[in-house]
Every structure is written in C-alpha cells, then in structure tokens.
C-alpha positions as a printed Julia matrix, in Angstrom:
221×3 Matrix{Float64}:
 18.38  202.69   15.64
 18.64  200.15   12.83
 15.37  198.75   11.54
 16.03  194.99   11.46
 12.79  194.4     9.56
 13.74  196.71    6.67
 13.36  194.92    3.34
 16.43  193.83    1.34
 16.13  193.25   -2.4
 19.39  192.28   -4.06
 18.53  189.34   -6.32
 17.16  188.99   -9.81
 14.41  186.56   -8.89
 12.76  188.91   -6.39
 10.45  191.38   -8.12
  8.18  192.25   -5.18
  8.08  192.09   -1.37
  6.73  188.89    0.14
  7.75  185.6     1.7
  7.66  183.43   -1.44
  9.02  185.84   -4.03
 12.3   183.92   -4.47
 11.09  180.32   -4.72
 14.08  178.96   -6.66
 16.62  180.75   -4.46
 14.75  179.56   -1.36
 14.29  175.92   -2.36
 17.87  175.43   -3.56
 19.08  175.99   -0.01
 18.16  172.34    0.4
 21.52  171.7    -1.28
 23.25  172.8     1.93
 21.08  170.5     4.02
 21.86  167.6     1.68
 25.59  168.39    1.82
 25.49  168.5     5.63
 23.54  165.23    5.8
 26.01  163.44    3.52
 28.92  164.85    5.51
 27.28  163.68    8.74
 26.93  160.16    7.37
 30.61  160.17    6.42
 31.53  161.54    9.86
 29.68  158.69   11.56
 31.29  156.07    9.33
 34.74  157.45   10.16
 34.19  156.94   13.89
 32.25  160.03   14.94
 35.04  161.39   17.14
 36.02  164.49   15.13
 34.32  167.24   17.13
 35.68  170.05   14.96
 34.43  168.23   11.87
 31.0   167.88   13.48
 31.01  171.6    14.21
 31.6   172.32   10.51
 28.71  170.02    9.57
 26.34  171.73   12.01
 27.39  175.11   10.64
 26.52  173.96    7.11
 23.04  173.06    8.37
 22.85  176.59    9.79
 24.02  178.04    6.45
 21.11  176.35    4.69
 18.57  177.52    7.24
 19.94  181.07    7.41
 20.04  181.42    3.63
 16.47  180.1     3.37
 15.34  182.72    5.87
 17.09  185.46    3.92
 15.56  184.47    0.59
 12.07  184.34    2.09
 11.86  187.11    4.7
 14.46  189.2     2.81
 15.2   191.74    5.51
 18.11  192.8     7.67
 17.73  190.3    10.5
 17.45  187.38    8.08
 20.45  188.77    6.23
 22.4   188.47    9.46
 21.15  184.89    9.87
 22.5   184.24    6.37
 25.93  185.83    6.8
 26.97  184.76   10.31
 27.07  180.96    9.71
 29.04  181.52    6.49
 31.6   183.66    8.31
 31.85  181.09   11.11
 32.42  178.26    8.62
 35.14  180.19    6.81
 37.02  180.95   10.02
 36.81  177.46   11.49
 37.69  175.78    8.18
 40.67  178.11    7.73
 41.93  177.34   11.24
 41.54  173.6    10.71
 43.32  173.8     7.36
 46.25  175.55    9.02
 46.37  172.83   11.67
 45.61  169.73    9.65
 46.93  170.47    6.17
 49.86  172.78    6.93
 50.6   171.21   10.31
 50.87  174.45   12.29
 50.65  174.54   16.06
 47.59  175.81   17.9
 49.06  179.24   18.73
 50.3   179.91   15.19
 47.05  178.72   13.63
 44.96  180.87   15.97
 47.11  183.92   15.26
 46.91  183.45   11.49
 43.17  182.76   11.65
 42.7   186.0    13.6
 44.85  187.87   11.08
 42.79  186.42    8.23
 39.58  187.53    9.97
 40.89  191.09   10.38
 42.24  191.36    6.83
 39.17  189.84    5.18
 36.89  192.06    7.29
 38.76  195.11    6.01
 39.33  194.03    2.41
 35.98  192.25    1.88
 33.76  195.37    2.12
 36.15  197.27   -0.16
 35.98  194.48   -2.73
 32.19  194.4    -2.4
 32.03  198.12   -3.18
 34.55  197.83   -6.02
 33.44  194.73   -7.9
 30.03  193.93   -6.38
 28.83  192.06   -3.3
 30.4   188.81   -4.48
 33.81  190.42   -4.06
 33.48  189.99   -0.3
 33.95  186.23   -0.8
 37.18  186.51   -2.77
 39.41  186.22    0.34
 37.79  182.87    1.18
 38.48  181.51   -2.3
 42.06  182.77   -2.22
 42.5   181.11    1.17
 41.5   177.72   -0.27
 43.95  178.05   -3.15
 46.63  179.45   -0.85
 46.4   176.51    1.57
 46.6   174.14   -1.4
 49.72  175.87   -2.74
 51.42  175.75    0.66
 50.52  172.14    1.45
 53.65  170.1     2.28
 54.97  167.45   -0.15
 53.25  164.57    1.63
 49.83  166.12    1.08
 49.48  165.57   -2.67
 45.91  164.26   -2.46
 44.73  167.09   -0.25
 46.54  169.68   -2.35
 44.81  168.42   -5.48
 41.43  168.23   -3.74
 41.8   171.78   -2.43
 42.8   173.16   -5.83
 39.74  171.53   -7.41
 37.56  172.83   -4.58
 38.99  176.32   -4.98
 38.3   176.23   -8.73
 34.74  175.09   -8.07
 34.34  177.9    -5.55
 35.36  180.53   -8.1
 32.97  179.02  -10.67
 30.15  179.2    -8.12
 31.15  182.78   -7.28
 30.91  183.7   -10.96
 27.29  182.52  -10.96
 26.62  184.61   -7.87
 28.17  187.68   -9.48
 26.26  187.05  -12.72
 22.83  187.01  -11.09
 21.84  190.61  -11.86
 23.7   191.01  -15.2
 21.78  188.09  -16.75
 18.47  189.17  -15.23
 16.96  190.79  -18.33
 17.45  187.6   -20.35
 16.99  185.04  -17.54
 14.4   186.29  -15.03
 15.19  183.83  -12.22
 18.86  184.8   -12.31
 21.79  182.57  -11.44
 22.04  182.92   -7.68
 20.5   179.49   -7.22
 23.5   177.94   -9.02
 25.75  179.54   -6.39
 23.74  177.69   -3.73
 24.08  174.32   -5.45
 27.77  174.59   -6.31
 28.73  176.18   -3.01
 27.06  173.33   -1.14
 29.42  170.99   -3.0
 32.35  173.23   -2.04
 31.45  173.09    1.66
 31.0   169.32    1.52
 34.38  168.87   -0.18
 36.1   171.1     2.36
 34.68  169.07    5.24
 35.87  165.84    3.63
 39.35  167.2     2.91
 39.74  168.49    6.46
 38.44  165.22    7.86
 40.92  163.22    5.77
 43.74  165.57    6.76
 43.11  164.86   10.42
 44.44  161.35    9.97
 47.83  162.68    8.95
 48.42  164.87   12.0
 50.29  162.11   13.81
 48.19  162.36   16.91
 48.08  166.14   17.21
 44.8   167.43   18.57
 42.64  169.86   16.61
C-alpha cells in the first residue's frame, strides 16, 4: 500500500523536512490566487454568465492552494493536491480552445481533448524521465502554440495572444527546469519564478478563452 505521507523533496529551496522549509516557493503561490482574483473581477465585468470560464477561475484558485500544500507538507498526498488541479485546468482549457478558438463542435472537441489526455499521459512521463520532471509539461505548451497556429484567419488577436502566452509558458518552464541546476550558486532556486510566470500564463489563457467566446456566433460551450 502506498504511503501517502511519505516525504517528497524535489526542489532546491528545501534542505530539510518540515512545514516551512520552502518559504519562497510556498508564498509565491499567492500569484495564482491573485491571477484568479483578477480573472474573477474581469468575469464579473463581462456579465458573469460564462460558466466554463468561472470553472477555469476556480481551478486556478485550487492550483494555488494545492501548490501551497505541496511546498509546505511536501509529501505524496499534497503532491496529488498539486497535480490534479493543474491537469484539470489543462484539459478544460484545451477543450474550450478547440471550441472557442478553432470553432469545433462539441463531439469533435471532446474526442480531441480525450486524445490529448491519453497522448500527454503517455508521453509526459517519458519526457519527465528523459529531460527531467518539467518535461511532463511540454505537451501543454505545445498545445497552446498549436492552437495558435491553427487559429482561423478571423482570430488574429487571439492567435497573437496565444503565441505570446505560449512563449511565456516556455520561459516559465525553463525556470522550473533550472531550479536544481542553479542550486549551488542560488540556494533558493528558481522554482518560485515558475509560480509567478505561470500564474500570468493561466490568467492570460482565461482572458483569451473568455474573449474567444464572443466570436462563437451563439454556439454554447
């Protein structure tokens, strides 16, 4: 039986067991809460009727809380609390991008979202073993860029916003990957930068998907 309380130590800042051994990594999860709060304000100003958009916002709140738990308790159960909201956000955002940016029907979007889940679940662990744990997030970044590249001609603003968001995601991922390599010279590591930049990425994705809803010509999503 798996021991859900077994300690996990995978970050430069943590040098010993204990709740407050990653203070910078823990505190910077506030960036996700700020991003979700700003997105919620925007959601209310836009009418407050986008239920899928609200779901994304609530998931970002959960991302911040789950990541805080992981960087304080640092064990297997808190690791699950960290990963599950992230996975849920990726899947829902991908589905909404297929619907709202590419204009696919519900059945096609669900099928492609399921295919993306299966492929990323298979490829992600292989990438994590090959290039480090940050490799598991590469499919998500490629999905952002891929949606941008496939956006129809009338979606110039969203295409540009998605390309910029994808670039920012890969920059944030580089800071995540660089956490342990820079550890000898920079004892707190760079994982906290991943938190801050990734919060901006999630906020931008919510805004892009919210804006794209207006161009669906009445289609539900």
